[in-house]
Coordinates of C-alpha atoms in Angstrom, one line a residue:
Chain V
M11 CA 101.3 -24.8 42.4
L12 CA 100.1 -27.0 39.5
N13 CA 97.9 -28.8 41.8
N14 CA 96.4 -25.5 42.9
S15 CA 95.7 -24.7 39.4
F16 CA 94.3 -28.2 38.6
H17 CA 92.0 -27.6 41.5
W18 CA 90.4 -24.5 40.3
A19 CA 90.2 -25.9 36.9
A20 CA 88.3 -28.9 38.3
S21 CA 86.0 -26.5 40.2
L22 CA 85.4 -24.4 37.3
V23 CA 84.3 -27.6 35.4
S24 CA 82.1 -28.7 38.1
A25 CA 80.5 -25.2 38.0
V26 CA 79.6 -25.7 34.3
L27 CA 78.4 -29.3 34.8
L28 CA 76.2 -28.2 37.8
S29 CA 75.0 -25.3 35.8
M30 CA 74.1 -27.5 32.8
A31 CA 72.4 -29.8 35.2
M32 CA 70.3 -27.2 36.6
A33 CA 69.1 -25.8 33.5
G34 CA 69.2 -28.9 31.5
V35 CA 71.5 -28.8 28.4
S36 CA 69.5 -27.6 25.2
H37 CA 70.6 -25.8 22.3
A38 CA 67.6 -23.6 22.5
E39 CA 67.0 -23.3 18.9
P40 CA 63.7 -21.4 17.9
S41 CA 61.4 -24.1 17.8
A42 CA 57.6 -23.6 16.3
S43 CA 56.1 -23.0 19.6
V44 CA 58.5 -20.3 20.4
Q45 CA 57.9 -18.5 17.2
D46 CA 54.2 -18.6 17.6
D47 CA 54.5 -17.6 21.3
P48 CA 52.1 -14.5 21.4
G49 CA 53.9 -13.0 24.2
H50 CA 57.3 -13.2 22.6
F51 CA 57.1 -9.7 21.2
A52 CA 56.0 -7.6 24.4
R53 CA 58.3 -9.8 26.6
G54 CA 61.2 -8.8 23.8
A55 CA 60.3 -5.1 24.0
Q56 CA 60.4 -5.1 28.1
A57 CA 63.6 -7.2 28.0
W58 CA 65.1 -4.6 25.4
A59 CA 63.9 -1.6 27.7
N60 CA 65.4 -3.2 30.6
N61 CA 68.7 -4.7 29.3
C62 CA 69.9 -2.7 26.4
A63 CA 70.4 0.9 27.9
S64 CA 72.4 -0.2 30.8
C65 CA 75.7 0.2 29.4
H66 CA 75.3 2.4 26.2
N67 CA 72.7 4.4 24.3
L68 CA 69.6 2.3 23.1
R69 CA 70.4 0.9 19.7
P70 CA 67.1 1.1 17.9
A71 CA 65.8 -1.6 15.7
K72 CA 66.7 0.2 12.3
D73 CA 70.1 0.5 13.1
L74 CA 70.9 -3.0 11.7
R75 CA 69.4 -5.7 9.5
D76 CA 67.2 -8.6 10.8
D77 CA 70.3 -11.0 9.9
Q78 CA 72.9 -8.5 11.5
W79 CA 70.6 -8.5 14.7
R80 CA 71.2 -12.3 15.2
V81 CA 74.8 -11.9 15.6
V82 CA 74.6 -8.7 17.4
V83 CA 72.0 -10.2 20.0
A84 CA 74.1 -13.2 20.4
H85 CA 77.1 -11.0 21.2
M86 CA 75.1 -9.2 23.7
R87 CA 73.8 -12.2 25.2
V88 CA 77.5 -13.0 26.4
R89 CA 78.5 -9.3 26.9
A90 CA 75.3 -8.6 29.1
D91 CA 74.7 -12.2 30.6
L92 CA 71.2 -12.4 29.0
T93 CA 69.5 -15.5 29.5
G94 CA 68.8 -17.5 26.3
Q95 CA 65.3 -16.8 26.5
E96 CA 65.8 -12.9 27.0
A97 CA 68.0 -13.1 23.8
R98 CA 65.4 -14.9 21.8
D99 CA 62.7 -12.4 23.0
V100 CA 64.8 -9.2 22.2
L101 CA 65.6 -10.6 18.8
K102 CA 62.0 -11.3 18.0
F103 CA 61.1 -7.6 19.1
L104 CA 64.1 -6.1 17.0
Q105 CA 63.3 -8.1 14.0
E106 CA 59.4 -7.5 14.1
S107 CA 60.0 -3.8 14.7
N108 CA 62.4 -3.4 11.8
Chain G
M21 CA -4.7 24.0 -63.8
K22 CA -4.3 21.3 -61.3
Y23 CA -1.7 19.9 -63.6
R24 CA 0.0 23.1 -63.8
I25 CA 0.0 23.5 -60.2
S26 CA 1.1 20.1 -59.7
S27 CA 3.7 20.4 -62.4
S28 CA 5.0 23.7 -61.3
R29 CA 5.2 22.1 -57.7
H30 CA 7.2 19.1 -59.1
C31 CA 9.4 21.5 -60.9
L32 CA 10.1 23.4 -57.5
V33 CA 10.8 20.1 -55.8
M34 CA 13.0 19.3 -58.5
V35 CA 14.9 22.5 -58.2
M36 CA 15.2 22.4 -54.4
L37 CA 16.2 18.8 -54.6
S38 CA 19.1 19.6 -57.1
L39 CA 19.8 22.5 -55.0
A40 CA 20.1 20.4 -52.1
A41 CA 22.1 17.9 -54.0
A42 CA 24.5 20.3 -55.1
S43 CA 25.1 21.9 -51.9
S44 CA 25.2 18.4 -50.1
N45 CA 27.5 17.4 -52.7
V46 CA 29.7 20.3 -51.7
Y47 CA 29.7 19.4 -47.8
A48 CA 30.2 15.9 -48.5
E49 CA 33.4 16.4 -50.4
S50 CA 35.0 18.7 -47.7
D51 CA 33.8 16.4 -44.7
Y52 CA 35.0 13.5 -46.7
Q53 CA 38.4 14.9 -46.9
A54 CA 38.6 15.9 -43.1
L55 CA 37.3 12.4 -42.2
Q56 CA 40.1 10.9 -44.4
N57 CA 42.6 13.1 -42.8
E58 CA 41.2 12.2 -39.1
V59 CA 41.4 8.3 -40.1
Q60 CA 44.9 8.8 -41.4
A61 CA 46.0 10.6 -38.1
L62 CA 44.2 7.9 -36.1
R63 CA 46.1 5.3 -38.3
Q64 CA 49.1 6.8 -37.6
E65 CA 48.7 7.2 -34.0
L66 CA 47.6 3.6 -33.8
S67 CA 50.5 2.4 -35.4
E68 CA 52.7 4.1 -33.1
L69 CA 50.7 3.1 -30.2
R70 CA 51.2 -0.5 -31.5
A71 CA 54.8 0.2 -31.7
L72 CA 54.8 1.6 -28.2
V73 CA 52.8 -1.3 -26.7
K74 CA 55.0 -3.9 -28.5
Q75 CA 58.2 -2.1 -27.0
Q76 CA 56.9 -1.8 -23.2
S77 CA 54.9 -5.1 -22.9
A78 CA 57.0 -8.0 -21.9
S79 CA 57.1 -11.1 -23.9
Q80 CA 56.4 -14.7 -22.6
E81 CA 60.2 -15.1 -22.4
D82 CA 60.4 -11.8 -20.5
V83 CA 58.0 -12.7 -17.9
K84 CA 59.5 -16.0 -17.3
S85 CA 63.1 -14.7 -16.9
L86 CA 61.8 -12.3 -14.7
R87 CA 60.1 -14.8 -12.5
Q88 CA 63.3 -16.8 -12.4
E89 CA 64.9 -13.6 -11.1
V90 CA 62.4 -13.0 -8.3
K91 CA 62.9 -16.8 -7.2
A92 CA 66.6 -16.6 -7.2
T93 CA 66.7 -13.2 -5.4
S94 CA 64.2 -14.3 -2.7
R95 CA 66.2 -17.5 -2.3
A96 CA 69.4 -15.5 -1.8
Q97 CA 67.6 -13.3 0.7
S98 CA 66.2 -16.1 2.6
E99 CA 69.5 -17.9 2.6
A100 CA 71.0 -14.8 3.9
T101 CA 68.7 -14.3 6.9
N102 CA 68.3 -18.0 7.5
A103 CA 71.8 -19.5 6.9
D104 CA 73.0 -21.5 9.8
S105 CA 76.1 -19.2 10.0
V106 CA 76.3 -15.5 9.9
A107 CA 79.2 -13.2 9.6
H108 CA 79.2 -9.5 10.8
I109 CA 81.6 -6.6 11.3
A110 CA 80.9 -4.2 14.1
G111 CA 83.4 -2.0 16.0
Y112 CA 84.3 1.8 16.6
A113 CA 86.6 4.3 15.6
A114 CA 87.7 7.6 17.7
V115 CA 89.6 10.6 17.0
G116 CA 90.6 13.2 19.3
L117 CA 92.5 16.3 20.5
T118 CA 94.3 17.0 23.9
D119 CA 95.1 20.5 24.9
R120 CA 97.5 20.5 27.9
S121 CA 98.4 24.1 27.4
Q122 CA 99.6 24.7 30.9
S123 CA 102.2 22.2 30.6
G124 CA 102.8 20.1 27.3
G125 CA 100.8 21.9 24.6
S126 CA 98.3 20.6 22.4
A127 CA 98.1 17.9 19.9
F128 CA 95.9 15.8 17.8
S129 CA 96.4 12.8 20.2
V130 CA 93.9 10.0 19.1
A131 CA 93.1 8.1 15.9
S132 CA 92.3 4.6 16.5
F133 CA 90.0 2.3 14.7
N134 CA 88.6 -1.1 16.2
P135 CA 87.1 -3.4 13.9
I136 CA 85.1 -6.5 15.7
F137 CA 84.4 -9.7 13.8
H138 CA 81.7 -12.0 14.6
F139 CA 80.9 -15.4 13.3
L140 CA 77.6 -17.0 14.6
Y141 CA 76.6 -20.7 14.1
K142 CA 73.0 -21.4 14.7
D143 CA 72.4 -20.5 18.3
I144 CA 75.3 -22.7 19.3
A145 CA 78.7 -20.9 18.7
L146 CA 79.7 -17.3 18.5
A147 CA 83.6 -16.5 17.3
E148 CA 84.4 -12.9 18.3
A149 CA 87.5 -10.8 17.9
E150 CA 88.3 -7.3 18.2
L151 CA 91.5 -5.5 16.8
E152 CA 92.8 -2.2 17.9
I153 CA 94.6 -0.2 15.3
A154 CA 96.0 3.0 16.5
A155 CA 98.3 5.9 15.4
A156 CA 101.0 5.9 17.9
P157 CA 102.8 9.4 18.8
D158 CA 105.9 8.6 16.7
G159 CA 103.7 7.8 13.6
T160 CA 103.9 4.3 13.7
T161 CA 100.8 2.1 13.8
E162 CA 100.1 0.0 16.9
T163 CA 98.0 -3.1 16.5
K164 CA 96.8 -5.3 19.3
L165 CA 94.5 -8.1 19.6
E166 CA 91.7 -6.8 22.2
Y167 CA 90.0 -10.2 22.4
A168 CA 89.7 -13.6 20.5
S169 CA 87.3 -16.1 21.9
I170 CA 84.9 -18.7 21.2
D171 CA 81.7 -18.7 23.1
I172 CA 79.5 -21.8 23.2
F173 CA 76.1 -21.5 24.2
L174 CA 75.7 -24.6 26.5
N175 CA 72.3 -23.8 27.6
D176 CA 69.9 -20.7 28.3
N177 CA 71.9 -20.1 31.6
T178 CA 75.5 -20.8 30.7
T179 CA 77.9 -19.9 28.1
L180 CA 81.4 -21.2 27.8
V181 CA 83.8 -18.6 26.8
A182 CA 87.5 -19.6 25.9
G183 CA 90.5 -17.6 24.5
K184 CA 91.6 -14.2 25.0
I185 CA 88.8 -12.5 26.9
L186 CA 88.3 -8.9 28.4
S187 CA 88.8 -9.4 32.1
P188 CA 85.3 -10.5 33.6
L189 CA 86.3 -8.5 36.7
G190 CA 84.7 -5.2 37.4
Y191 CA 82.6 -3.3 35.0
F192 CA 84.2 -0.3 33.3
R193 CA 87.0 -2.4 31.5
Q194 CA 84.8 -4.9 30.0
N195 CA 81.6 -3.0 29.3
L196 CA 82.3 0.7 29.1
H197 CA 85.8 1.5 27.7
P198 CA 84.8 1.5 23.8
A199 CA 85.0 5.2 22.7
W200 CA 81.3 5.4 21.8
V201 CA 80.1 3.8 25.1
N202 CA 82.2 5.9 27.5
K203 CA 80.6 9.1 28.1
F204 CA 83.8 11.0 28.7
P205 CA 86.6 11.4 26.2
S206 CA 89.3 10.1 28.5
I207 CA 89.5 6.9 30.7
T208 CA 89.1 7.5 34.4
P209 CA 92.3 7.6 36.4
G210 CA 93.4 4.1 37.5
F211 CA 91.1 2.2 34.8
G212 CA 93.6 2.5 32.0
E213 CA 96.0 -0.5 30.8
G214 CA 98.5 -1.4 33.1
Q215 CA 97.0 0.5 36.2
A216 CA 94.8 -0.8 38.7
A217 CA 91.9 -2.5 36.9
P218 CA 92.7 -5.9 35.1
S219 CA 92.0 -5.6 31.3
S220 CA 92.6 -8.9 29.6
E221 CA 92.8 -12.4 30.2
V222 CA 93.7 -15.8 28.4
G223 CA 91.7 -18.5 29.7
L224 CA 88.4 -20.4 30.0
G225 CA 85.2 -19.4 31.8
V226 CA 81.4 -19.7 32.2
R227 CA 79.0 -16.6 32.4
G228 CA 75.2 -16.3 32.1
G229 CA 72.3 -15.4 34.2
Y230 CA 69.3 -16.5 36.0
P231 CA 66.0 -14.9 36.1
L232 CA 64.7 -14.0 39.8
G233 CA 61.4 -12.8 38.8
E234 CA 59.8 -9.6 37.2
G235 CA 62.8 -7.8 36.1
K236 CA 65.1 -9.1 38.7
K237 CA 68.3 -11.1 37.8
L238 CA 71.3 -12.8 38.9
K239 CA 74.6 -12.6 36.7
Y240 CA 77.9 -14.5 37.2
A241 CA 81.0 -14.9 35.1
L242 CA 83.8 -17.4 36.5
Y243 CA 87.0 -17.8 35.1
V244 CA 90.4 -19.3 35.3
G245 CA 93.4 -17.7 33.3
N246 CA 97.1 -17.3 33.1
G247 CA 96.8 -13.9 34.9
P248 CA 98.7 -10.8 34.7
E249 CA 102.6 -10.1 34.6
L250 CA 104.6 -7.9 36.5
E251 CA 106.2 -4.8 35.0
V252 CA 109.6 -4.4 37.0
D253 CA 111.7 -1.0 37.0
G254 CA 114.8 -1.6 38.7
S255 CA 114.0 -3.2 42.0
E256 CA 110.5 -2.1 42.1
I257 CA 107.3 -3.4 40.6
H258 CA 106.2 -0.4 38.0
G259 CA 102.9 -2.1 37.3
I260 CA 100.7 -5.1 36.9
E261 CA 100.4 -5.7 33.0
S262 CA 97.2 -7.7 32.2
D263 CA 97.3 -7.5 28.3
G264 CA 96.4 -11.4 28.1
Y265 CA 99.2 -13.5 28.1
T266 CA 99.5 -17.0 26.5
R267 CA 102.4 -17.9 28.8
D268 CA 102.1 -18.2 32.7
V269 CA 105.5 -17.3 34.1
D270 CA 104.3 -17.8 37.6
H271 CA 102.8 -21.4 36.9
R272 CA 100.2 -20.5 39.0
K273 CA 96.6 -19.6 37.4
V274 CA 94.3 -17.1 38.7
V275 CA 90.6 -17.8 39.4
G276 CA 88.0 -15.3 39.9
G277 CA 84.8 -13.8 38.5
R278 CA 81.8 -11.2 39.1
I279 CA 78.6 -11.8 40.7
G280 CA 75.8 -9.2 39.3
L281 CA 72.7 -8.6 41.2
V282 CA 69.8 -7.0 39.5
P283 CA 67.4 -6.2 42.3
L284 CA 65.3 -3.8 40.0
P285 CA 65.3 -3.3 36.4
R286 CA 68.0 -0.8 35.5
L287 CA 69.7 -1.2 38.8
E288 CA 72.9 -3.5 39.0
L289 CA 75.1 -4.2 41.8
G290 CA 78.2 -6.3 41.4
I291 CA 81.2 -7.8 43.3
S292 CA 84.4 -9.0 41.7
A293 CA 87.3 -10.9 43.2
A294 CA 90.1 -13.2 42.0
D295 CA 93.0 -14.9 43.5
G296 CA 96.4 -16.7 42.3
G297 CA 99.7 -16.2 41.5
V298 CA 101.9 -13.6 39.7
G299 CA 105.7 -13.7 39.2
L300 CA 108.5 -13.1 37.3
E301 CA 110.6 -15.7 35.2
G302 CA 112.9 -18.0 37.5
E303 CA 111.3 -16.5 40.5
P304 CA 108.9 -18.6 42.9
D305 CA 105.2 -17.3 42.6
R306 CA 103.9 -14.6 44.9
S307 CA 100.2 -13.8 45.6
Y308 CA 97.8 -11.9 43.5
R309 CA 94.4 -10.6 44.7
V310 CA 91.5 -8.4 43.0
L311 CA 88.7 -7.0 44.8
G312 CA 86.0 -4.8 43.3
T313 CA 82.8 -3.7 43.5
D314 CA 80.3 -1.7 41.1
V315 CA 76.9 -0.3 40.9
G316 CA 75.1 1.3 37.9
Y317 CA 71.6 2.9 37.7
Q318 CA 69.6 4.4 34.9
W319 CA 66.5 6.3 35.7
K320 CA 64.8 8.2 32.5
Q321 CA 67.7 10.3 31.3
L322 CA 70.0 9.9 34.1
D323 CA 72.6 7.5 34.1
L324 CA 74.8 6.9 37.4
R325 CA 77.6 4.6 38.1
A326 CA 80.3 4.0 40.6
E327 CA 83.1 1.5 40.7
Y328 CA 86.0 0.4 43.0
I329 CA 88.9 -1.8 42.0
S330 CA 92.1 -3.0 43.6
Q331 CA 95.0 -5.5 42.7
R332 CA 97.3 -6.4 45.2
V333 CA 100.8 -8.3 44.7
G334 CA 102.3 -10.0 47.6
D335 CA 106.0 -9.3 49.0
L336 CA 108.8 -11.6 48.2
A337 CA 111.8 -11.2 49.8
T338 CA 114.1 -13.4 47.5
S339 CA 112.7 -11.3 44.3
V340 CA 114.7 -8.6 42.3
A341 CA 111.7 -6.4 43.3
P342 CA 110.8 -7.6 46.8
D343 CA 108.2 -5.1 47.6
G344 CA 104.6 -5.9 46.5
G345 CA 101.8 -3.3 46.8
T346 CA 98.2 -2.4 46.1
W347 CA 96.9 -0.7 42.9
K348 CA 93.4 0.7 43.6
A349 CA 91.1 3.1 41.9
W350 CA 87.4 4.2 42.1
Y351 CA 85.3 6.7 40.4
G352 CA 81.7 7.9 40.2
Q353 CA 79.9 9.4 37.3
A354 CA 76.5 11.0 36.4
S355 CA 75.5 11.6 33.2
Y356 CA 72.2 13.3 31.7
K357 CA 70.6 13.5 28.3
F358 CA 68.7 16.7 27.8
L359 CA 66.2 15.3 25.5
P360 CA 64.6 16.2 23.1
T361 CA 67.7 18.1 22.2
K362 CA 71.0 16.1 21.4
W363 CA 72.9 17.4 24.1
E364 CA 74.3 15.1 26.9
G365 CA 76.3 16.5 30.1
V366 CA 78.8 14.5 32.2
L367 CA 80.2 14.9 35.6
R368 CA 83.1 12.4 36.8
Y369 CA 85.2 12.0 39.9
G370 CA 88.0 9.5 39.9
K371 CA 90.9 8.6 41.9
Y372 CA 93.8 6.4 41.6
I373 CA 96.2 5.2 44.3
S374 CA 99.3 3.5 43.5
P375 CA 102.6 2.4 45.6
H376 CA 104.7 5.3 43.1
A377 CA 103.7 8.8 43.9
D378 CA 104.2 9.7 40.2
Q379 CA 101.2 7.5 39.3
R380 CA 98.6 8.6 41.9
Q381 CA 96.0 10.9 40.7
E382 CA 92.6 12.7 41.6
Q383 CA 90.6 14.0 39.1
W384 CA 87.4 16.0 38.6
A385 CA 86.1 16.0 35.0
V386 CA 83.0 17.9 33.3
G387 CA 81.9 17.3 29.8
V388 CA 79.5 17.9 27.3
N389 CA 78.5 15.6 24.3
Y390 CA 76.7 16.1 21.2
L391 CA 74.9 12.9 19.8
W392 CA 74.0 12.7 16.1
G393 CA 72.9 9.1 16.8
P394 CA 73.0 6.7 19.5
S395 CA 76.6 5.7 18.7
V396 CA 78.0 8.5 16.9
M397 CA 78.9 11.5 19.0
A398 CA 81.2 14.6 19.7
K399 CA 82.7 14.8 23.3
L400 CA 84.2 18.0 24.8
G401 CA 85.6 17.6 28.5
Y402 CA 88.0 19.3 30.8
E403 CA 89.8 17.5 33.6
F404 CA 91.0 19.3 36.9
N405 CA 93.9 16.9 37.7
Q406 CA 96.1 16.4 40.9
G407 CA 99.0 14.4 40.9
L408 CA 102.5 14.6 41.7
A409 CA 103.6 18.1 41.0
G410 CA 105.5 18.5 37.6
E411 CA 104.0 15.3 36.3
N412 CA 101.4 14.9 33.4
T413 CA 99.1 13.5 36.1
D414 CA 99.1 17.2 37.7
A415 CA 98.2 19.1 34.6
N416 CA 94.8 20.0 33.9
R417 CA 93.4 19.5 30.1
W418 CA 90.9 19.9 27.5
L419 CA 89.8 16.8 25.5
L420 CA 87.6 16.7 22.2
Q421 CA 86.8 13.5 20.7
F422 CA 84.6 12.2 17.9
A423 CA 83.4 8.4 18.6
Y424 CA 81.4 6.5 16.2
G425 CA 80.3 2.7 16.9
F426 CA 79.2 0.8 14.0

């Protein structure tokens, strides 16, 4: 029984490690190159339209302040399984259209 | 004669001059008076203006202190937006009325407030917690921790989630149950707490997504947790409770997850599965298995979704409740927003099958919603219910709900 759960916990840890190895661990903080990326806003608009209305009504940029969007987009990144890139793009789009 | 003429001319000039002088003297005196008055008035005006200007124009010191104030404000502003940590409160509230006039009368039956607390550290960690504070039928207040987890963004494709989490199995429970998200005032049969769909879990998991090209995506959520517990009534298992336990009475973890595929933007197909143990204190563990599948599609103002979920508990001859069983449910829902108006229509079908006849239910539901904003709405619905005769599950009902997600 206990072996069983350890077995599964071990598989989970390996899944984490594998996934980290596949993507390379990086804390993806917005770097200068990301901020200057001209496609950022357009990709963000697209990602927002594709991802943000699949569970609930679309929430427009002016619903929240820029700093609040930082937290909410992180929350939705977990909820909606967004990639880090999608989350950064959506955040850029929401903050710039605010 | 010449002299005379000249002297008389002289006299004339003198007379005219003296006349002119006399008249100009008269003119000059009144003019001077007017001018003097005017100057006086101007002086007065000037001194008033001076006083006004003095009053209104900032002194050097004023300008200096204003500059400092602007500097401090803009620093505070940029600190608020650029600080490493950000705190935020979100959540939702719902109030409602249920009318089951055929059988049980009507009551203002819902008053709940669910605050959600978020704390974000850089792009590294998110702490999230939701409380449900609800008025109970007997006037007491129920407080429940819906979830409390720490999420670590390991990389662009993987987030580690740990703590009390909404079960990653299925779609409705984790993504659609909040009142402002759910299109209908009630939860579809079988998807409520303690029914066919698992709701919470205490454990550890990873989740995230991988892009598969333009608008296509793979989503995943894998977890290991303590698993649910059995609610026993006499010698029968009455239900499977997945409130999220910090103990594991059966000593066998549950492992599972969901894989979602987005083959086109706004179409998502998911499958969920879990396997592990469930049991009662002091008894050996018995098998516990979850299977589910879900689909969601949005096209213009149309929103379509369907889901199937089942939980199966194995038999155990030596148990106080030897018979296991399967609790399963499915539903389909279509909703449409009649833009540019604020109205939305909903149609839903749901069925819940349990080993106990009094729990089974089949339901058709129609509803109409009025949206003041994307997360502020009134929902009016009618349920056509079929269950065991005499049970609440068999009574049709009207529902009215106001919901606000903030």
